[in-house]
Coordinates of C-alpha atoms in Angstrom, one line a residue:
X1 CA 3.4 83.3 -27.1
X2 CA 2.8 79.7 -27.9
X3 CA 1.7 77.2 -25.3
X4 CA 2.1 73.5 -25.0
X5 CA -0.4 70.9 -23.7
X6 CA -0.3 69.9 -20.1
X7 CA 2.8 67.7 -19.9
X8 CA 1.3 65.7 -17.2
X9 CA -1.4 64.3 -19.5
X10 CA -0.8 62.7 -22.9
X11 CA -2.6 64.3 -25.9
X12 CA -6.0 62.8 -26.6
X13 CA -6.1 60.3 -29.5
X14 CA -6.6 61.7 -33.0
X15 CA -10.3 62.5 -33.8
X16 CA -12.2 59.4 -34.5
X17 CA -15.2 59.0 -36.8
X18 CA -17.3 58.6 -33.6
X19 CA -16.0 61.9 -32.2
X20 CA -16.6 63.7 -35.4
X21 CA -20.2 62.6 -35.4
X22 CA -20.7 64.1 -31.9
X23 CA -19.5 67.6 -33.0
X24 CA -22.3 70.2 -32.6
X25 CA -22.2 71.2 -36.2
X26 CA -22.5 67.6 -37.4
X27 CA -25.3 66.9 -35.0
X28 CA -27.3 69.7 -36.7
X29 CA -27.3 67.5 -39.8
X30 CA -29.0 64.6 -37.9
X31 CA -26.3 62.0 -38.8
X32 CA -27.2 58.3 -38.9
X33 CA -24.7 55.4 -39.2
X34 CA -26.1 53.0 -41.7
X35 CA -23.1 50.7 -42.2
X36 CA -19.8 49.8 -40.5
X37 CA -21.0 50.8 -37.0
X38 CA -18.3 48.6 -35.5
X39 CA -15.5 50.7 -37.1
X40 CA -16.4 54.1 -35.8
X41 CA -13.1 54.4 -33.8
X42 CA -11.1 54.8 -36.9
X43 CA -8.9 57.9 -36.7
X44 CA -9.8 60.8 -39.1
X45 CA -6.6 62.3 -40.6
X46 CA -8.4 64.8 -42.9
X47 CA -11.8 65.7 -44.4
X48 CA -12.3 65.6 -48.1
X49 CA -15.3 66.5 -50.4
X50 CA -15.4 64.2 -53.5
X51 CA -18.1 63.1 -55.9
X52 CA -16.1 61.2 -58.6
X53 CA -16.6 57.4 -58.7
X54 CA -12.8 56.8 -58.7
X55 CA -12.3 59.1 -55.6
X56 CA -9.8 56.6 -54.1
X57 CA -7.0 57.8 -56.4
X58 CA -7.2 61.2 -54.8
X59 CA -6.8 59.9 -51.2
X60 CA -3.8 58.9 -49.1
X61 CA -5.6 57.2 -46.2
X62 CA -7.5 58.3 -43.1
X63 CA -9.8 60.8 -44.8
X64 CA -13.5 61.2 -44.0
X65 CA -15.1 61.7 -47.5
X66 CA -18.2 63.9 -47.8
X67 CA -20.4 63.5 -50.9
X68 CA -24.0 64.3 -52.1
X69 CA -23.8 61.4 -54.6
X70 CA -24.9 63.6 -57.4
X71 CA -22.7 61.8 -59.9
X72 CA -23.7 58.4 -58.6
X73 CA -27.4 58.6 -58.8
X74 CA -29.1 56.0 -61.1
X75 CA -25.9 53.9 -61.5
X76 CA -25.7 51.1 -58.9
X77 CA -22.3 49.9 -60.3
X78 CA -20.8 53.4 -59.8
X79 CA -22.3 53.5 -56.3
X80 CA -20.7 50.1 -55.3
X81 CA -17.4 51.1 -57.0
X82 CA -17.4 54.4 -55.1
X83 CA -17.4 52.6 -51.8
X84 CA -14.9 50.0 -52.9
X85 CA -12.6 52.8 -54.1
X86 CA -12.8 54.4 -50.6
X87 CA -12.0 51.1 -49.0
X88 CA -8.9 50.5 -51.2
X89 CA -7.7 54.0 -50.3
X90 CA -8.1 53.2 -46.6
X91 CA -10.6 56.0 -46.0
X92 CA -11.8 56.6 -42.5
X93 CA -15.5 56.9 -43.4
X94 CA -18.0 58.2 -46.0
X95 CA -20.7 60.7 -45.2
X96 CA -23.6 61.1 -47.7
X97 CA -25.8 64.1 -47.6
X98 CA -29.4 63.1 -48.4
X99 CA -31.2 65.3 -50.9
X100 CA -32.2 65.4 -54.6
X101 CA -29.7 62.7 -55.6
X102 CA -30.5 60.3 -52.7
X103 CA -33.6 60.9 -50.6
X104 CA -32.6 57.8 -48.6
X105 CA -29.5 55.8 -48.1
X106 CA -28.9 53.7 -51.2
X107 CA -29.0 50.0 -50.4
X108 CA -26.1 49.2 -52.8
X109 CA -23.8 51.6 -51.0
X110 CA -24.9 50.3 -47.6
X111 CA -24.3 46.7 -48.5
X112 CA -20.9 47.5 -50.1
X113 CA -19.8 49.6 -47.0
X114 CA -20.8 46.8 -44.6
X115 CA -18.9 44.2 -46.6
X116 CA -15.8 46.4 -46.6
X117 CA -16.1 47.5 -43.0
X118 CA -16.3 51.1 -44.0
X119 CA -18.4 53.4 -41.8
X120 CA -21.1 55.0 -43.8
X121 CA -23.1 57.9 -42.4
X122 CA -26.1 59.7 -43.9
X123 CA -27.2 63.3 -43.0
X124 CA -30.9 63.7 -42.9
X125 CA -30.9 67.5 -42.9
X126 CA -29.2 69.8 -45.4
X127 CA -25.8 70.6 -44.1
X128 CA -23.1 72.9 -45.5
X129 CA -20.1 70.6 -46.0
X130 CA -17.8 73.6 -45.7
X131 CA -18.7 74.0 -42.0
X132 CA -17.8 70.4 -41.3
X133 CA -14.5 70.6 -43.1
X134 CA -13.7 73.9 -41.4
X135 CA -14.5 72.5 -37.9
X136 CA -12.6 69.2 -38.3
X137 CA -9.6 70.7 -40.2
X138 CA -9.1 73.4 -37.5
X139 CA -9.2 70.8 -34.8
X140 CA -6.7 68.6 -36.6
X141 CA -4.4 71.5 -37.3
X142 CA -4.5 72.6 -33.6
X143 CA -3.7 69.0 -32.6
X144 CA -0.8 68.8 -35.0
X145 CA 0.6 72.1 -33.8
X146 CA 0.2 70.9 -30.2
X147 CA 2.0 67.7 -30.9
X148 CA 4.9 69.6 -32.6
X149 CA 5.0 72.1 -29.7
X150 CA 5.2 69.2 -27.2
X151 CA 7.9 67.6 -29.3
X152 CA 10.0 70.7 -29.3
X153 CA 9.4 71.3 -25.5
X154 CA 10.7 67.8 -24.8
X155 CA 13.7 68.3 -27.0
X156 CA 14.6 71.6 -25.3
X157 CA 14.2 70.3 -21.8
X158 CA 16.2 67.1 -22.5
X159 CA 19.0 69.1 -24.2
X160 CA 19.1 71.4 -21.2
X161 CA 19.4 68.4 -18.8
X162 CA 22.2 66.9 -20.9
X163 CA 24.1 70.3 -21.0
X164 CA 23.8 70.5 -17.2
X165 CA 25.4 67.0 -16.9
X166 CA 22.3 65.2 -15.7
X167 CA 22.5 61.4 -15.4
X168 CA 20.6 59.0 -17.6
X169 CA 17.9 58.4 -14.9
X170 CA 17.1 62.1 -14.9
X171 CA 16.5 62.1 -18.6
X172 CA 14.3 59.0 -18.4
X173 CA 12.2 60.5 -15.6
X174 CA 11.6 63.6 -17.8
X175 CA 10.5 61.4 -20.7
X176 CA 8.2 59.4 -18.4
X177 CA 6.7 62.7 -17.1
X178 CA 5.8 63.8 -20.6
X179 CA 4.5 60.5 -21.8
X180 CA 2.6 59.6 -18.6
X181 CA 3.6 55.9 -19.1
X182 CA 6.4 53.6 -18.2
X183 CA 9.6 54.1 -20.2
X184 CA 12.2 51.3 -20.7
X185 CA 15.6 51.5 -22.3
X186 CA 17.2 48.2 -23.4
X187 CA 20.1 46.9 -25.4
X188 CA 19.6 44.8 -28.5
X189 CA 19.4 41.7 -26.4
X190 CA 16.3 43.2 -24.6
X191 CA 18.3 43.5 -21.4
X192 CA 16.9 46.5 -19.4
X193 CA 19.4 49.3 -18.9
X194 CA 17.0 51.9 -17.4
X195 CA 13.4 52.5 -16.5
X196 CA 11.2 55.4 -15.4
X197 CA 7.6 56.0 -14.5
X198 CA 5.4 55.1 -11.6
X199 CA 7.0 52.2 -9.8
X200 CA 3.9 49.9 -9.7
X201 CA 3.4 50.4 -13.5
X202 CA 7.1 49.8 -14.2
X203 CA 7.1 46.7 -12.1
X204 CA 4.1 45.3 -14.0
X205 CA 6.0 45.9 -17.3
X206 CA 9.2 44.2 -16.0
X207 CA 7.5 41.3 -14.4
X208 CA 7.2 39.4 -17.7
X209 CA 9.7 41.5 -19.6
X210 CA 11.1 38.8 -21.9
X211 CA 7.7 38.0 -23.4
X212 CA 6.7 41.6 -23.6
X213 CA 9.9 42.6 -25.2
X214 CA 9.5 40.1 -28.0
X215 CA 6.0 41.4 -28.7
X216 CA 7.2 45.0 -28.5
X217 CA 9.9 44.2 -31.0
X218 CA 7.3 43.6 -33.6
X219 CA 4.6 45.9 -34.9
X220 CA 3.5 48.8 -32.6
X221 CA 0.2 48.4 -30.9
X222 CA -1.7 49.0 -27.7
X223 CA 0.4 52.1 -27.0
X224 CA 3.8 50.3 -27.3
X225 CA 6.0 52.7 -29.2
X226 CA 9.7 52.3 -29.7
X227 CA 12.6 54.2 -31.2
X228 CA 16.0 52.8 -32.0
X229 CA 19.2 54.1 -30.4
X230 CA 22.4 54.3 -32.4
X231 CA 24.4 56.2 -34.8
X232 CA 26.8 56.0 -37.8
X233 CA 24.9 52.9 -39.1
X234 CA 25.1 51.0 -35.8
X235 CA 22.2 50.3 -33.5
X236 CA 22.9 49.5 -29.8
X237 CA 19.6 49.8 -28.1
X238 CA 16.1 51.1 -28.1
X239 CA 13.7 53.1 -26.0
X240 CA 10.1 51.9 -25.5
X241 CA 7.1 53.9 -24.3
X242 CA 5.0 51.1 -22.7
X243 CA 1.3 51.6 -23.0
X244 CA 1.2 55.2 -24.2
X245 CA -2.4 56.4 -24.1
X246 CA -2.2 59.3 -26.5
X247 CA -2.3 59.4 -30.2
X248 CA 0.3 57.2 -31.9
X249 CA 1.9 59.9 -34.0
X250 CA 2.5 62.0 -30.9
X251 CA 3.9 59.0 -29.2
X252 CA 6.3 58.5 -32.0
X253 CA 7.4 62.1 -31.8
X254 CA 8.1 61.8 -28.1
X255 CA 10.0 58.5 -28.6
X256 CA 12.1 60.0 -31.4
X257 CA 12.9 63.1 -29.3
X258 CA 13.9 60.9 -26.4
X259 CA 16.0 58.7 -28.6
X260 CA 17.9 61.7 -30.0
X261 CA 18.6 62.9 -26.4
X262 CA 19.8 59.5 -25.3
X263 CA 22.2 59.2 -28.2
X264 CA 23.5 62.8 -27.5
X265 CA 23.9 61.9 -23.8
X266 CA 26.0 58.9 -24.7
X267 CA 28.1 60.9 -27.2
X268 CA 28.8 63.8 -24.8
X269 CA 29.5 61.4 -21.9
X270 CA 32.1 59.6 -23.9
X271 CA 30.9 56.3 -22.6
X272 CA 29.6 53.2 -24.2
X273 CA 26.2 51.5 -24.0
X274 CA 27.7 49.1 -21.5
X275 CA 28.2 52.0 -19.0
X276 CA 24.4 52.1 -18.8
X277 CA 24.4 48.5 -18.0
X278 CA 26.8 49.3 -15.1
X279 CA 24.5 52.0 -13.9
X280 CA 21.5 49.7 -14.0
X281 CA 23.4 47.0 -12.0
X282 CA 24.6 49.7 -9.6
X283 CA 21.1 50.9 -9.0
X284 CA 19.8 47.4 -8.4
X285 CA 22.6 46.2 -6.1
X286 CA 22.6 49.4 -4.1
X287 CA 18.8 49.0 -3.5
X288 CA 19.4 45.4 -2.5
X289 CA 22.2 46.3 -0.1
X290 CA 20.3 49.2 1.5
X291 CA 17.2 47.2 2.2
X292 CA 15.1 50.3 1.6
X293 CA 13.1 48.4 -1.1
X294 CA 12.0 44.9 -0.3
X295 CA 13.8 42.2 -2.3
X296 CA 10.6 40.9 -3.7
X297 CA 9.8 44.2 -5.3
X298 CA 13.3 44.2 -6.9
X299 CA 12.9 40.8 -8.5
X300 CA 11.3 42.1 -11.8
X301 CA 14.2 44.5 -12.2
X302 CA 16.8 41.7 -11.6
X303 CA 15.1 39.5 -14.1
X304 CA 14.8 42.3 -16.7
X305 CA 18.5 43.2 -16.2
X306 CA 19.4 39.7 -17.4
X307 CA 20.1 38.0 -14.1
X308 CA 18.8 34.4 -13.9
X309 CA 16.6 34.1 -10.8
X310 CA 14.6 30.9 -11.1
X311 CA 16.0 27.9 -9.1
X312 CA 19.4 29.5 -8.6
X313 CA 22.1 29.7 -6.0
X314 CA 23.0 33.3 -5.3
X315 CA 26.6 34.1 -4.1
X316 CA 27.0 37.6 -2.6
X317 CA 30.5 39.0 -2.9
X318 CA 32.2 42.3 -2.1
X319 CA 35.6 43.1 -3.6
X320 CA 38.0 45.6 -2.2
X321 CA 40.4 47.4 -4.6
X322 CA 38.5 45.9 -7.5
X323 CA 37.9 47.5 -10.9
X324 CA 34.2 47.3 -12.0
X325 CA 34.9 46.8 -15.8
X326 CA 37.6 44.2 -15.0
X327 CA 35.3 42.3 -12.7
X328 CA 32.5 42.4 -15.4
X329 CA 34.9 41.1 -18.0
X330 CA 36.2 38.4 -15.7
X331 CA 32.6 37.2 -15.1
X332 CA 32.0 36.9 -18.8
X333 CA 35.4 35.2 -19.3
X334 CA 34.6 32.6 -16.7
X335 CA 31.0 32.2 -17.9
X336 CA 29.6 33.2 -14.5
X337 CA 26.1 34.9 -14.7
X338 CA 26.0 37.8 -12.4
X339 CA 25.9 41.6 -11.8
X340 CA 28.7 43.9 -10.8
X341 CA 28.3 47.4 -9.3
X342 CA 30.5 49.8 -7.5
X343 CA 29.5 50.7 -4.0
X344 CA 30.9 53.5 -1.8
X345 CA 34.4 53.6 -0.2
X346 CA 36.1 51.6 -2.9
X347 CA 34.0 48.5 -2.5
X348 CA 32.4 46.6 -5.5
X349 CA 29.5 44.3 -5.1
X350 CA 29.3 41.1 -7.2
X351 CA 26.2 38.9 -7.2
X352 CA 26.7 35.5 -8.8
X353 CA 23.7 33.5 -9.9
X354 CA 24.6 29.9 -10.3
X355 CA 22.7 26.7 -11.2
X356 CA 21.9 24.8 -8.0
X357 CA 23.9 21.8 -9.1
X358 CA 27.2 23.7 -9.2
X359 CA 29.7 24.1 -6.3
X360 CA 29.2 27.7 -5.3
X361 CA 32.1 27.8 -2.9
X362 CA 34.6 26.4 -5.4
X363 CA 33.4 28.8 -8.2
X364 CA 33.7 31.8 -5.8
X365 CA 37.3 30.7 -4.9
X366 CA 38.2 30.2 -8.6
X367 CA 36.8 33.7 -9.3
X368 CA 38.9 35.2 -6.5
X369 CA 42.1 33.4 -7.6
X370 CA 41.6 34.6 -11.2
X371 CA 40.9 38.1 -10.0
X372 CA 44.2 38.3 -8.0
X373 CA 46.1 36.9 -11.0
X374 CA 44.4 39.3 -13.5
X375 CA 44.9 42.4 -11.2
X376 CA 48.4 41.5 -10.1
X377 CA 47.5 42.6 -6.6
X378 CA 47.8 40.0 -3.9
X379 CA 46.1 42.3 -1.4
X380 CA 42.8 42.3 -3.3
X381 CA 40.1 41.3 -0.8
X382 CA 37.2 39.1 -1.9
X383 CA 34.6 38.9 0.8
X384 CA 31.7 36.5 0.6
X385 CA 28.6 35.5 2.5
X386 CA 27.2 32.0 2.5
X387 CA 25.3 31.1 -0.7
X388 CA 21.6 31.9 -0.7
X389 CA 18.9 29.9 -2.5
X390 CA 16.1 32.3 -1.7
X391 CA 16.0 35.7 -3.4
X392 CA 14.6 37.3 -0.3
X393 CA 17.8 36.4 1.5
X394 CA 20.1 38.1 -1.0
X395 CA 20.1 41.6 0.7
X396 CA 21.2 40.2 4.0
X397 CA 24.0 38.2 2.2
X398 CA 25.2 41.3 0.4
X399 CA 25.3 43.3 3.7
X400 CA 27.2 40.4 5.4
X401 CA 29.8 40.3 2.5
X402 CA 30.1 44.1 2.8
X403 CA 30.6 43.8 6.5
X404 CA 33.4 41.2 6.1
X405 CA 35.1 43.4 3.4
X406 CA 35.0 46.4 5.7
X407 CA 36.3 44.4 8.6
X408 CA 39.5 43.5 6.8
X409 CA 39.9 46.8 5.0
X410 CA 43.5 48.2 5.4
X411 CA 44.2 45.4 7.8
X412 CA 47.9 44.5 8.3
X413 CA 46.7 40.9 8.3
X414 CA 45.2 41.1 4.9
X415 CA 48.1 39.2 3.3
X416 CA 47.3 36.2 5.5
X417 CA 43.7 36.0 4.5
X418 CA 42.3 33.1 2.4
X419 CA 41.3 33.9 -1.3
X420 CA 37.7 34.3 -0.2
X421 CA 37.1 35.9 3.2
X422 CA 34.0 34.9 5.2
X423 CA 32.5 36.0 8.4
X424 CA 34.3 33.2 10.3
X425 CA 37.7 34.6 9.1
X426 CA 37.4 38.1 10.6
X427 CA 36.9 37.0 14.3
X428 CA 37.1 39.8 16.8
X429 CA 37.7 42.4 14.2
X430 CA 34.5 41.5 12.4
X431 CA 32.5 41.7 15.7
X432 CA 33.9 45.1 16.5
X433 CA 33.2 46.4 13.0
X434 CA 29.6 45.2 13.3
X435 CA 29.2 47.0 16.7
X436 CA 31.2 50.1 15.8
X437 CA 28.2 52.5 15.8
X438 CA 26.9 51.3 19.1
X439 CA 27.1 54.2 21.6
X440 CA 28.3 51.9 24.4
X441 CA 31.2 50.7 22.2
X442 CA 32.1 54.2 21.2
X443 CA 32.1 55.3 24.9
X444 CA 34.2 52.3 25.9
X445 CA 36.8 53.1 23.2
X446 CA 37.1 56.7 24.2
X447 CA 37.3 55.8 27.9
X448 CA 40.1 53.2 27.4
X449 CA 42.1 55.3 25.0
X450 CA 41.5 58.7 26.4
X451 CA 45.1 59.5 27.2
X452 CA 46.2 58.9 23.5
X453 CA 43.4 60.4 21.4
X454 CA 44.8 63.9 21.1
X455 CA 46.7 64.7 17.9
X456 CA 50.1 65.1 19.7
X457 CA 49.9 61.4 20.7
X458 CA 49.4 60.0 17.2
X459 CA 52.9 58.5 17.2
X460 CA 52.3 56.6 20.5
X461 CA 48.9 55.4 19.3
X462 CA 50.6 54.0 16.2
X463 CA 53.2 52.2 18.3
X464 CA 50.4 50.8 20.4
X465 CA 48.5 49.6 17.4
X466 CA 51.6 47.7 16.0
X467 CA 52.5 46.3 19.4
X468 CA 49.1 44.7 19.9
X469 CA 48.8 43.6 16.2
X470 CA 52.1 41.7 16.4
X471 CA 50.9 39.9 19.6
X472 CA 53.0 42.2 21.9
X473 CA 56.2 41.3 20.1
X474 CA 58.7 44.1 21.1
X475 CA 61.4 43.2 18.6
X476 CA 59.0 43.1 15.7
X477 CA 57.4 46.4 16.8
X478 CA 60.8 48.1 17.1
X479 CA 61.8 46.9 13.7
X480 CA 58.6 48.1 12.1
X481 CA 58.9 51.6 13.6
X482 CA 62.6 51.8 13.0
X483 CA 63.6 52.5 16.6
X484 CA 65.9 50.8 19.0
X485 CA 64.5 48.5 21.7
X486 CA 65.3 50.9 24.5
X487 CA 63.5 53.7 22.7
X488 CA 60.5 51.4 22.2
X489 CA 60.5 50.5 25.9
X490 CA 60.4 54.2 26.8
X491 CA 57.4 54.7 24.4
X492 CA 55.6 51.7 25.8
X493 CA 56.1 53.0 29.3
X494 CA 54.7 56.4 28.3
X495 CA 51.7 54.6 26.8
X496 CA 51.0 52.7 30.0
X497 CA 51.3 55.8 32.1
X498 CA 48.9 57.8 29.9
X499 CA 46.4 54.9 29.8
X500 CA 46.8 53.8 33.4
X501 CA 47.2 50.1 32.3
X502 CA 49.8 47.3 32.5
X503 CA 50.2 46.0 29.0
X504 CA 51.9 42.9 30.4
X505 CA 48.6 42.0 31.9
X506 CA 46.6 39.9 29.4
X507 CA 43.2 41.1 30.4
X508 CA 44.2 44.8 30.4
X509 CA 46.0 44.5 27.1
X510 CA 43.0 42.7 25.6
X511 CA 40.7 45.5 26.8
X512 CA 43.0 48.2 25.2
X513 CA 43.2 46.1 22.0
X514 CA 39.4 45.9 21.7
X515 CA 39.1 49.6 22.3
X516 CA 41.7 50.3 19.6
X517 CA 39.9 48.1 17.1
X518 CA 36.7 49.9 17.9
X519 CA 38.4 53.3 17.5
X520 CA 39.9 52.3 14.1
X521 CA 36.6 50.9 12.9
X522 CA 34.8 54.2 13.8
X523 CA 37.3 56.2 11.7
X524 CA 36.7 54.2 8.5

């Protein structure tokens, strides 16, 4: 049975020249670095024994070349050309076994190697080259096998997650677990669609994402490994392993397997890349509303998601009966920078980020008016908190807007609301909504309405609700319930008897009305 490396640790980098020289079999030959000592960290892809002066034509790069120099002795030009040929072929190093051909390191080869930056090592004791090639080749083969095994393990696990219907975040978490570094998925505009990895490390990456993304878009280096996302000739994003500590080839394998899985995830989900943008916005705004994560810690995510955050006015909105894609399209149509995310219970959060010289209230009203026109629903509720200029105040603003939207949800008075509803517009209903979870309020509501809270009295409770909502207008109440006035009088009398109150008394009627508002708020 095959085994894979510990997935919690990245594979070690490929064997370097320095590491090869520390192998027990090599140490037996008493190696000495005589040139190119500053380049000993070059990776060794293979070990090759060669004596010909034009050895470079036989190499493909990354080889450690072993030689006795038997064909080079007595010809300094050949010696220099031998080193230059290795340099042109991008060899990792040259190892010269001292003996009959060269009792000491030839000065010509040393000087040529130093000029080329090619590590040159001499072995002072006789050494069977076969032992060195066997040792290094076996280690390299084992590493290649381990890398392929890891690649297949990642592919199998990600495919299983996709088949099980796992969300994007679950896939990214698995990739980060295998790579042991932050993982970022972006669209082609470098807007972050998803991240995974240890939170502090991810935040460090996102803190200056625009600059980092531009650098990561160029050549790979310092463990930044990327793979393109797309299909059928169209690219729509990329995945980046940020600061991968293992060997580059293994990192590319991991990135490629991850990219394959993400493309498959998109295809099977039937969605578009923009749906990942919606998920990213939803995660960010949900964390802001909940307050579980401090706003300051969410700032790098907001910036990386494409939200302008420097010297801006933030307008927190919550829309009832809104459609997330429609809201997102409307923002783009109006040229309003912002994020849109669906919350629970049919509410959608919208966070606008406006230049400070713009009229935030007017733009919010324009957005609400256009939304009602676009949706064709006059009852669409757009709730707003007062604009915030400090990012740390945004979570409280979103919670306030959510509270206002909840306070007017399913309200009979919704048609009379202004285009943008604020805290001052919800009056008593808003206060009751805010206090609905208070045990004292709950006890008060149950005590005041005790005679009508059983299922058999639902009809009377509905009549009471309409009667109080219409300002105790008996004619209007009778009309809305399709009953005659005498029949309504009998029902009102029954209500008063069951509750033990006089609804003609303003204070008693107000008490019952408040209790009913609290009861309704608790049911939502």
